[in-house]
Amino acid sequence: MASFSSNIRTVEEIFKDYSARRAGIVRALTDDVDEFYGLCDPEKENLCLYGYPNETWEVNLPAEEVPPELPEPALGINFARDGMNRRDWLLLIAVHSDCWLLSVSFYLGAQLNRNERRRLFSLVNDLPTVFEVVTERKPVRDKPNADSGNKSRGSTKRYSDGQAKSNLKLAEESYEEDEDEHSETLCGSCGGNYSADEFWIGCDICERWYHGKCVKITPAKAENIKQYKCPSCMKRGRQ
């Protein structure tokens, strides 16, 4: 398992870790399912399914450390194997694996700020869950690279309006308090209140939000901005 360190990880690094671990688990539950099934012998001790950052998987005993370096997957997946329909058993493991993948990602992202956590969740949410892949509700698709991830997040972190704002809502619908927080957001230029009906853009440096019209940025322009700096940050030469 990957060792935890105090080094602050970027959203891209955490998402890359998530994508690789997910790919390993998906392989175990789809392409390598017969091998995986055979390794989960109910006669053995508590077994777990691990996905690793090199896109491999392993069935093994839980870590002996207390607490472990990373959150642990569901324990004892082998005990239910022969008492359930095979497909139902795989789906149960898929659901628990999705929970584990999220747990590891947000453990590694403990030092991220609120906007970075939202961005991480949205990148993760853009991929089908393991459960969706195993149930064939969504196809396996190539994971976005860091560059495409940055571009996609331009539509959630930096601005919000129409289709772009709907992506932001995917993250926000999980907890109602975000709406209250947005209702108190003021434009850094004119001081006006946040409105879902207007185009807004957030500065990637100071993280203040602005009416697009106040800083002369349109949704079309925002699509091509890799990192937006508000007029104040541009004037200060902040990086």
PDB file of C-alpha atoms in Angstrom:
ATOM      1  CA  MET A   1       0.000   0.000   0.000  1.00  0.00           C
ATOM      2  CA  ALA A   2       1.083   3.552  -0.634  1.00  0.00           C
ATOM      3  CA  SER A   3       2.607   5.242   2.389  1.00  0.00           C
ATOM      4  CA  PHE A   4       1.011   8.392   3.696  1.00  0.00           C
ATOM      5  CA  SER A   5       3.275  11.395   4.013  1.00  0.00           C
ATOM      6  CA  SER A   6       2.750  14.948   5.163  1.00  0.00           C
ATOM      7  CA  ASN A   7       3.461  16.250   1.641  1.00  0.00           C
ATOM      8  CA  ILE A   8       0.482  18.107   0.248  1.00  0.00           C
ATOM      9  CA  ARG A   9      -0.872  16.312  -2.812  1.00  0.00           C
ATOM     10  CA  THR A  10      -2.454  18.145  -5.714  1.00  0.00           C
ATOM     11  CA  VAL A  11      -5.922  17.371  -7.005  1.00  0.00           C
ATOM     12  CA  GLU A  12      -4.345  15.901 -10.144  1.00  0.00           C
ATOM     13  CA  GLU A  13      -2.074  13.579  -8.156  1.00  0.00           C
ATOM     14  CA  ILE A  14      -4.947  12.313  -6.009  1.00  0.00           C
ATOM     15  CA  PHE A  15      -7.193  11.816  -9.026  1.00  0.00           C
ATOM     16  CA  LYS A  16      -4.441   9.886 -10.807  1.00  0.00           C
ATOM     17  CA  ASP A  17      -4.135   7.637  -7.741  1.00  0.00           C
ATOM     18  CA  TYR A  18      -7.926   7.166  -7.653  1.00  0.00           C
ATOM     19  CA  SER A  19      -8.111   6.356 -11.376  1.00  0.00           C
ATOM     20  CA  ALA A  20      -5.336   3.766 -11.171  1.00  0.00           C
ATOM     21  CA  ARG A  21      -6.757   2.007  -8.099  1.00  0.00           C
ATOM     22  CA  ARG A  22     -10.196   2.020  -9.722  1.00  0.00           C
ATOM     23  CA  ALA A  23      -8.776   0.511 -12.934  1.00  0.00           C
ATOM     24  CA  GLY A  24      -7.234  -2.356 -10.955  1.00  0.00           C
ATOM     25  CA  ILE A  25     -10.470  -3.112  -9.124  1.00  0.00           C
ATOM     26  CA  VAL A  26     -12.532  -2.905 -12.316  1.00  0.00           C
ATOM     27  CA  ARG A  27     -10.169  -5.432 -13.915  1.00  0.00           C
ATOM     28  CA  ALA A  28     -10.572  -7.806 -10.966  1.00  0.00           C
ATOM     29  CA  LEU A  29     -14.368  -7.658 -11.177  1.00  0.00           C
ATOM     30  CA  THR A  30     -14.625  -7.892 -14.972  1.00  0.00           C
ATOM     31  CA  ASP A  31     -11.698  -9.213 -17.041  1.00  0.00           C
ATOM     32  CA  ASP A  32     -10.089 -11.239 -14.214  1.00  0.00           C
ATOM     33  CA  VAL A  33     -13.296 -12.226 -12.457  1.00  0.00           C
ATOM     34  CA  ASP A  34     -12.657 -16.002 -12.547  1.00  0.00           C
ATOM     35  CA  GLU A  35      -9.216 -15.559 -10.997  1.00  0.00           C
ATOM     36  CA  PHE A  36     -10.632 -13.143  -8.421  1.00  0.00           C
ATOM     37  CA  TYR A  37     -13.468 -15.533  -7.543  1.00  0.00           C
ATOM     38  CA  GLY A  38     -11.003 -18.379  -7.042  1.00  0.00           C
ATOM     39  CA  LEU A  39      -8.803 -16.364  -4.688  1.00  0.00           C
ATOM     40  CA  CYS A  40     -11.701 -15.495  -2.370  1.00  0.00           C
ATOM     41  CA  ASP A  41     -11.805 -18.846  -0.607  1.00  0.00           C
ATOM     42  CA  PRO A  42     -14.311 -18.751   2.296  1.00  0.00           C
ATOM     43  CA  GLU A  43     -12.034 -21.140   4.204  1.00  0.00           C
ATOM     44  CA  LYS A  44      -9.360 -18.456   4.454  1.00  0.00           C
ATOM     45  CA  GLU A  45      -9.207 -15.585   6.945  1.00  0.00           C
ATOM     46  CA  ASN A  46     -10.609 -12.083   6.436  1.00  0.00           C
ATOM     47  CA  LEU A  47      -9.697 -11.088   2.875  1.00  0.00           C
ATOM     48  CA  CYS A  48      -9.850  -7.703   1.155  1.00  0.00           C
ATOM     49  CA  LEU A  49      -9.712  -6.529  -2.449  1.00  0.00           C
ATOM     50  CA  TYR A  50      -7.025  -3.896  -2.978  1.00  0.00           C
ATOM     51  CA  GLY A  51      -6.496  -1.675  -5.997  1.00  0.00           C
ATOM     52  CA  TYR A  52      -3.017  -0.210  -6.402  1.00  0.00           C
ATOM     53  CA  PRO A  53      -1.598   2.970  -8.005  1.00  0.00           C
ATOM     54  CA  ASN A  54      -0.021   0.885 -10.799  1.00  0.00           C
ATOM     55  CA  GLU A  55      -3.488  -0.323 -11.926  1.00  0.00           C
ATOM     56  CA  THR A  56      -3.068  -3.808 -10.454  1.00  0.00           C
ATOM     57  CA  TRP A  57      -5.249  -5.575  -7.900  1.00  0.00           C
ATOM     58  CA  GLU A  58      -4.696  -8.046  -5.085  1.00  0.00           C
ATOM     59  CA  VAL A  59      -6.746 -10.164  -2.703  1.00  0.00           C
ATOM     60  CA  ASN A  60      -4.978 -10.143   0.638  1.00  0.00           C
ATOM     61  CA  LEU A  61      -5.349 -10.001   4.402  1.00  0.00           C
ATOM     62  CA  PRO A  62      -5.963  -6.584   5.959  1.00  0.00           C
ATOM     63  CA  ALA A  63      -3.004  -4.526   7.137  1.00  0.00           C
ATOM     64  CA  GLU A  64      -1.646  -5.407  10.564  1.00  0.00           C
ATOM     65  CA  GLU A  65      -0.952  -1.779  11.530  1.00  0.00           C
ATOM     66  CA  VAL A  66      -3.449  -0.068  13.801  1.00  0.00           C
ATOM     67  CA  PRO A  67      -4.401   2.313  12.422  1.00  0.00           C
ATOM     68  CA  PRO A  68      -3.352   1.364   8.886  1.00  0.00           C
ATOM     69  CA  GLU A  69      -1.507   3.747   6.565  1.00  0.00           C
ATOM     70  CA  LEU A  70      -4.629   4.118   4.413  1.00  0.00           C
ATOM     71  CA  PRO A  71      -8.309   3.344   5.000  1.00  0.00           C
ATOM     72  CA  GLU A  72      -8.953  -0.369   4.590  1.00  0.00           C
ATOM     73  CA  PRO A  73     -11.308  -2.008   2.043  1.00  0.00           C
ATOM     74  CA  ALA A  74     -14.274  -4.080   3.208  1.00  0.00           C
ATOM     75  CA  LEU A  75     -13.103  -7.016   5.320  1.00  0.00           C
ATOM     76  CA  GLY A  76     -14.168 -10.613   4.805  1.00  0.00           C
ATOM     77  CA  ILE A  77     -15.429 -10.401   1.224  1.00  0.00           C
ATOM     78  CA  ASN A  78     -14.624 -14.106   0.863  1.00  0.00           C
ATOM     79  CA  PHE A  79     -17.021 -15.205   3.613  1.00  0.00           C
ATOM     80  CA  ALA A  80     -20.117 -14.248   1.598  1.00  0.00           C
ATOM     81  CA  ARG A  81     -18.918 -15.769  -1.668  1.00  0.00           C
ATOM     82  CA  ASP A  82     -20.648 -19.144  -1.521  1.00  0.00           C
ATOM     83  CA  GLY A  83     -23.773 -17.878   0.232  1.00  0.00           C
ATOM     84  CA  MET A  84     -24.780 -15.478  -2.528  1.00  0.00           C
ATOM     85  CA  ASN A  85     -25.508 -15.514  -6.217  1.00  0.00           C
ATOM     86  CA  ARG A  86     -22.165 -14.856  -7.949  1.00  0.00           C
ATOM     87  CA  ARG A  87     -23.331 -11.684  -9.676  1.00  0.00           C
ATOM     88  CA  ASP A  88     -24.884 -10.290  -6.500  1.00  0.00           C
ATOM     89  CA  TRP A  89     -21.650 -11.009  -4.659  1.00  0.00           C
ATOM     90  CA  LEU A  90     -19.642  -9.122  -7.274  1.00  0.00           C
ATOM     91  CA  LEU A  91     -22.032  -6.171  -7.093  1.00  0.00           C
ATOM     92  CA  LEU A  92     -21.726  -6.092  -3.305  1.00  0.00           C
ATOM     93  CA  ILE A  93     -17.941  -5.928  -3.609  1.00  0.00           C
ATOM     94  CA  ALA A  94     -18.238  -3.268  -6.315  1.00  0.00           C
ATOM     95  CA  VAL A  95     -20.277  -1.012  -4.020  1.00  0.00           C
ATOM     96  CA  HIS A  96     -17.849  -1.462  -1.127  1.00  0.00           C
ATOM     97  CA  SER A  97     -14.935  -0.822  -3.488  1.00  0.00           C
ATOM     98  CA  ASP A  98     -16.485   2.464  -4.623  1.00  0.00           C
ATOM     99  CA  CYS A  99     -16.741   3.525  -0.989  1.00  0.00           C
ATOM    100  CA  TRP A 100     -13.132   2.542  -0.364  1.00  0.00           C
ATOM    101  CA  LEU A 101     -11.840   4.424  -3.402  1.00  0.00           C
ATOM    102  CA  LEU A 102     -13.577   7.612  -2.269  1.00  0.00           C
ATOM    103  CA  SER A 103     -12.328   7.111   1.268  1.00  0.00           C
ATOM    104  CA  VAL A 104      -8.709   6.798   0.131  1.00  0.00           C
ATOM    105  CA  SER A 105      -8.966   9.818  -2.160  1.00  0.00           C
ATOM    106  CA  PHE A 106     -10.336  12.141   0.469  1.00  0.00           C
ATOM    107  CA  TYR A 107      -7.924  10.784   3.044  1.00  0.00           C
ATOM    108  CA  LEU A 108      -5.072  11.744   0.725  1.00  0.00           C
ATOM    109  CA  GLY A 109      -6.832  15.061   0.105  1.00  0.00           C
ATOM    110  CA  ALA A 110      -7.293  15.951   3.764  1.00  0.00           C
ATOM    111  CA  GLN A 111      -5.224  19.112   3.305  1.00  0.00           C
ATOM    112  CA  LEU A 112      -7.121  20.363   0.251  1.00  0.00           C
ATOM    113  CA  ASN A 113      -9.269  23.461   0.575  1.00  0.00           C
ATOM    114  CA  ARG A 114     -13.005  23.481  -0.054  1.00  0.00           C
ATOM    115  CA  ASN A 115     -12.781  24.389  -3.735  1.00  0.00           C
ATOM    116  CA  GLU A 116     -10.097  21.760  -4.345  1.00  0.00           C
ATOM    117  CA  ARG A 117     -12.200  19.086  -2.619  1.00  0.00           C
ATOM    118  CA  ARG A 118     -15.159  20.018  -4.792  1.00  0.00           C
ATOM    119  CA  ARG A 119     -12.943  19.843  -7.857  1.00  0.00           C
ATOM    120  CA  LEU A 120     -11.620  16.425  -6.836  1.00  0.00           C
ATOM    121  CA  PHE A 121     -15.130  15.096  -6.292  1.00  0.00           C
ATOM    122  CA  SER A 122     -16.270  16.350  -9.682  1.00  0.00           C
ATOM    123  CA  LEU A 123     -13.320  14.685 -11.456  1.00  0.00           C
ATOM    124  CA  VAL A 124     -14.093  11.430  -9.652  1.00  0.00           C
ATOM    125  CA  ASN A 125     -17.790  11.812 -10.426  1.00  0.00           C
ATOM    126  CA  ASP A 126     -17.062  12.150 -14.146  1.00  0.00           C
ATOM    127  CA  LEU A 127     -15.917   8.503 -14.203  1.00  0.00           C
ATOM    128  CA  PRO A 128     -18.429   5.641 -13.982  1.00  0.00           C
ATOM    129  CA  THR A 129     -18.400   3.994 -10.573  1.00  0.00           C
ATOM    130  CA  VAL A 130     -17.137   0.438 -10.249  1.00  0.00           C
ATOM    131  CA  PHE A 131     -20.738  -0.587  -9.580  1.00  0.00           C
ATOM    132  CA  GLU A 132     -21.887   1.031 -12.834  1.00  0.00           C
ATOM    133  CA  VAL A 133     -19.170  -0.744 -14.798  1.00  0.00           C
ATOM    134  CA  VAL A 134     -19.903  -4.148 -13.264  1.00  0.00           C
ATOM    135  CA  THR A 135     -23.642  -3.744 -13.875  1.00  0.00           C
ATOM    136  CA  GLU A 136     -22.831  -2.554 -17.413  1.00  0.00           C
ATOM    137  CA  ARG A 137     -24.842   0.598 -16.846  1.00  0.00           C
ATOM    138  CA  LYS A 138     -21.919   2.600 -18.192  1.00  0.00           C
ATOM    139  CA  PRO A 139     -18.924   1.510 -20.295  1.00  0.00           C
ATOM    140  CA  VAL A 140     -15.366   1.558 -19.049  1.00  0.00           C
ATOM    141  CA  ARG A 141     -13.764   4.673 -20.437  1.00  0.00           C
ATOM    142  CA  ASP A 142     -10.267   6.045 -20.495  1.00  0.00           C
ATOM    143  CA  LYS A 143      -9.424   8.122 -17.476  1.00  0.00           C
ATOM    144  CA  PRO A 144      -8.930  11.838 -18.135  1.00  0.00           C
ATOM    145  CA  ASN A 145      -5.338  13.006 -18.009  1.00  0.00           C
ATOM    146  CA  ALA A 146      -4.249  15.950 -15.897  1.00  0.00           C
ATOM    147  CA  ASP A 147      -4.678  18.421 -18.768  1.00  0.00           C
ATOM    148  CA  SER A 148      -8.201  17.356 -19.638  1.00  0.00           C
ATOM    149  CA  GLY A 149      -9.004  17.323 -15.931  1.00  0.00           C
ATOM    150  CA  ASN A 150      -7.894  20.920 -15.609  1.00  0.00           C
ATOM    151  CA  LYS A 151     -10.016  21.952 -18.563  1.00  0.00           C
ATOM    152  CA  SER A 152     -13.077  20.162 -17.295  1.00  0.00           C
ATOM    153  CA  ARG A 153     -12.747  21.837 -13.966  1.00  0.00           C
ATOM    154  CA  GLY A 154     -12.799  25.184 -15.654  1.00  0.00           C
ATOM    155  CA  SER A 155     -16.504  24.572 -15.959  1.00  0.00           C
ATOM    156  CA  THR A 156     -17.010  23.875 -12.266  1.00  0.00           C
ATOM    157  CA  LYS A 157     -14.498  25.810 -10.251  1.00  0.00           C
ATOM    158  CA  ARG A 158     -14.047  28.980 -12.268  1.00  0.00           C
ATOM    159  CA  TYR A 159     -17.473  29.765 -13.568  1.00  0.00           C
ATOM    160  CA  SER A 160     -21.108  28.875 -13.190  1.00  0.00           C
ATOM    161  CA  ASP A 161     -23.977  29.400 -15.594  1.00  0.00           C
ATOM    162  CA  GLY A 162     -26.329  27.161 -17.582  1.00  0.00           C
ATOM    163  CA  GLN A 163     -24.666  23.880 -18.514  1.00  0.00           C
ATOM    164  CA  ALA A 164     -21.452  24.834 -16.774  1.00  0.00           C
ATOM    165  CA  LYS A 165     -23.247  25.470 -13.530  1.00  0.00           C
ATOM    166  CA  SER A 166     -25.011  22.093 -13.731  1.00  0.00           C
ATOM    167  CA  ASN A 167     -21.630  20.410 -13.229  1.00  0.00           C
ATOM    168  CA  LEU A 168     -21.050  22.440 -10.093  1.00  0.00           C
ATOM    169  CA  LYS A 169     -24.427  21.293  -8.810  1.00  0.00           C
ATOM    170  CA  LEU A 170     -23.381  17.651  -9.053  1.00  0.00           C
ATOM    171  CA  ALA A 171     -20.995  18.263  -6.212  1.00  0.00           C
ATOM    172  CA  GLU A 172     -23.267  20.615  -4.321  1.00  0.00           C
ATOM    173  CA  GLU A 173     -26.393  18.446  -4.281  1.00  0.00           C
ATOM    174  CA  SER A 174     -24.692  16.114  -1.810  1.00  0.00           C
ATOM    175  CA  TYR A 175     -24.964  18.669   0.957  1.00  0.00           C
ATOM    176  CA  GLU A 176     -27.547  21.397   1.366  1.00  0.00           C
ATOM    177  CA  GLU A 177     -25.327  23.825   3.231  1.00  0.00           C
ATOM    178  CA  ASP A 178     -23.512  24.737   0.020  1.00  0.00           C
ATOM    179  CA  GLU A 179     -26.588  26.567  -1.264  1.00  0.00           C
ATOM    180  CA  ASP A 180     -26.588  28.714   1.837  1.00  0.00           C
ATOM    181  CA  GLU A 181     -22.911  29.456   1.352  1.00  0.00           C
ATOM    182  CA  HIS A 182     -23.454  30.449  -2.274  1.00  0.00           C
ATOM    183  CA  SER A 183     -26.369  32.667  -1.342  1.00  0.00           C
ATOM    184  CA  GLU A 184     -23.947  34.692   0.761  1.00  0.00           C
ATOM    185  CA  THR A 185     -21.324  34.967  -1.991  1.00  0.00           C
ATOM    186  CA  LEU A 186     -20.729  38.550  -3.096  1.00  0.00           C
ATOM    187  CA  CYS A 187     -19.219  39.767  -6.328  1.00  0.00           C
ATOM    188  CA  GLY A 188     -15.639  40.911  -5.683  1.00  0.00           C
ATOM    189  CA  SER A 189     -16.194  43.838  -8.017  1.00  0.00           C
ATOM    190  CA  CYS A 190     -19.671  45.282  -7.472  1.00  0.00           C
ATOM    191  CA  GLY A 191     -20.572  43.574  -4.183  1.00  0.00           C
ATOM    192  CA  GLY A 192     -23.776  42.116  -5.608  1.00  0.00           C
ATOM    193  CA  ASN A 193     -25.236  38.849  -4.305  1.00  0.00           C
ATOM    194  CA  TYR A 194     -24.761  35.493  -6.015  1.00  0.00           C
ATOM    195  CA  SER A 195     -27.526  34.524  -8.440  1.00  0.00           C
ATOM    196  CA  ALA A 196     -27.935  31.199 -10.206  1.00  0.00           C
ATOM    197  CA  ASP A 197     -29.342  33.014 -13.241  1.00  0.00           C
ATOM    198  CA  GLU A 198     -26.175  35.004 -13.907  1.00  0.00           C
ATOM    199  CA  PHE A 199     -22.756  34.012 -15.222  1.00  0.00           C
ATOM    200  CA  TRP A 200     -20.080  34.053 -12.508  1.00  0.00           C
ATOM    201  CA  ILE A 201     -16.365  33.327 -12.606  1.00  0.00           C
ATOM    202  CA  GLY A 202     -14.026  32.535  -9.687  1.00  0.00           C
ATOM    203  CA  CYS A 203     -10.411  33.651  -9.399  1.00  0.00           C
ATOM    204  CA  ASP A 204      -8.032  30.690  -9.141  1.00  0.00           C
ATOM    205  CA  ILE A 205      -5.618  32.793  -7.080  1.00  0.00           C
ATOM    206  CA  CYS A 206      -7.647  34.587  -4.407  1.00  0.00           C
ATOM    207  CA  GLU A 207     -10.775  32.389  -4.878  1.00  0.00           C
ATOM    208  CA  ARG A 208     -13.145  35.356  -4.948  1.00  0.00           C
ATOM    209  CA  TRP A 209     -16.135  35.241  -7.282  1.00  0.00           C
ATOM    210  CA  TYR A 210     -17.200  37.880  -9.815  1.00  0.00           C
ATOM    211  CA  HIS A 211     -20.075  38.629 -12.167  1.00  0.00           C
ATOM    212  CA  GLY A 212     -18.774  37.834 -15.636  1.00  0.00           C
ATOM    213  CA  LYS A 213     -20.032  41.199 -16.830  1.00  0.00           C
ATOM    214  CA  CYS A 214     -18.092  43.000 -14.078  1.00  0.00           C
ATOM    215  CA  VAL A 215     -14.763  41.548 -15.224  1.00  0.00           C
ATOM    216  CA  LYS A 216     -15.713  41.391 -18.912  1.00  0.00           C
ATOM    217  CA  ILE A 217     -15.538  37.603 -19.173  1.00  0.00           C
ATOM    218  CA  THR A 218     -18.130  35.661 -21.177  1.00  0.00           C
ATOM    219  CA  PRO A 219     -18.861  31.916 -20.918  1.00  0.00           C
ATOM    220  CA  ALA A 220     -17.160  31.421 -24.289  1.00  0.00           C
ATOM    221  CA  LYS A 221     -13.996  33.183 -23.097  1.00  0.00           C
ATOM    222  CA  ALA A 222     -14.017  31.222 -19.834  1.00  0.00           C
ATOM    223  CA  GLU A 223     -13.920  27.911 -21.742  1.00  0.00           C
ATOM    224  CA  ASN A 224     -10.450  28.808 -23.033  1.00  0.00           C
ATOM    225  CA  ILE A 225      -9.007  30.109 -19.753  1.00  0.00           C
ATOM    226  CA  LYS A 226      -6.714  27.597 -18.059  1.00  0.00           C
ATOM    227  CA  GLN A 227      -6.226  29.682 -14.912  1.00  0.00           C
ATOM    228  CA  TYR A 228      -8.286  32.784 -14.282  1.00  0.00           C
ATOM    229  CA  LYS A 229      -6.760  35.730 -12.411  1.00  0.00           C
ATOM    230  CA  CYS A 230      -9.074  38.509 -11.341  1.00  0.00           C
ATOM    231  CA  PRO A 231      -8.128  42.164 -12.055  1.00  0.00           C
ATOM    232  CA  SER A 232      -6.897  42.657  -8.472  1.00  0.00           C
ATOM    233  CA  CYS A 233      -4.553  39.654  -8.632  1.00  0.00           C
ATOM    234  CA  MET A 234      -3.334  40.676 -12.086  1.00  0.00           C
ATOM    235  CA  LYS A 235      -2.560  44.150 -10.742  1.00  0.00           C
ATOM    236  CA  ARG A 236      -0.619  42.713  -7.816  1.00  0.00           C
ATOM    237  CA  GLY A 237       1.253  40.318 -10.080  1.00  0.00           C
ATOM    238  CA  ARG A 238       0.294  37.371  -7.865  1.00  0.00           C
ATOM    239  CA  GLN A 239       1.081  33.850  -9.114  1.00  0.00           C
TER     240      GLN A 239
END
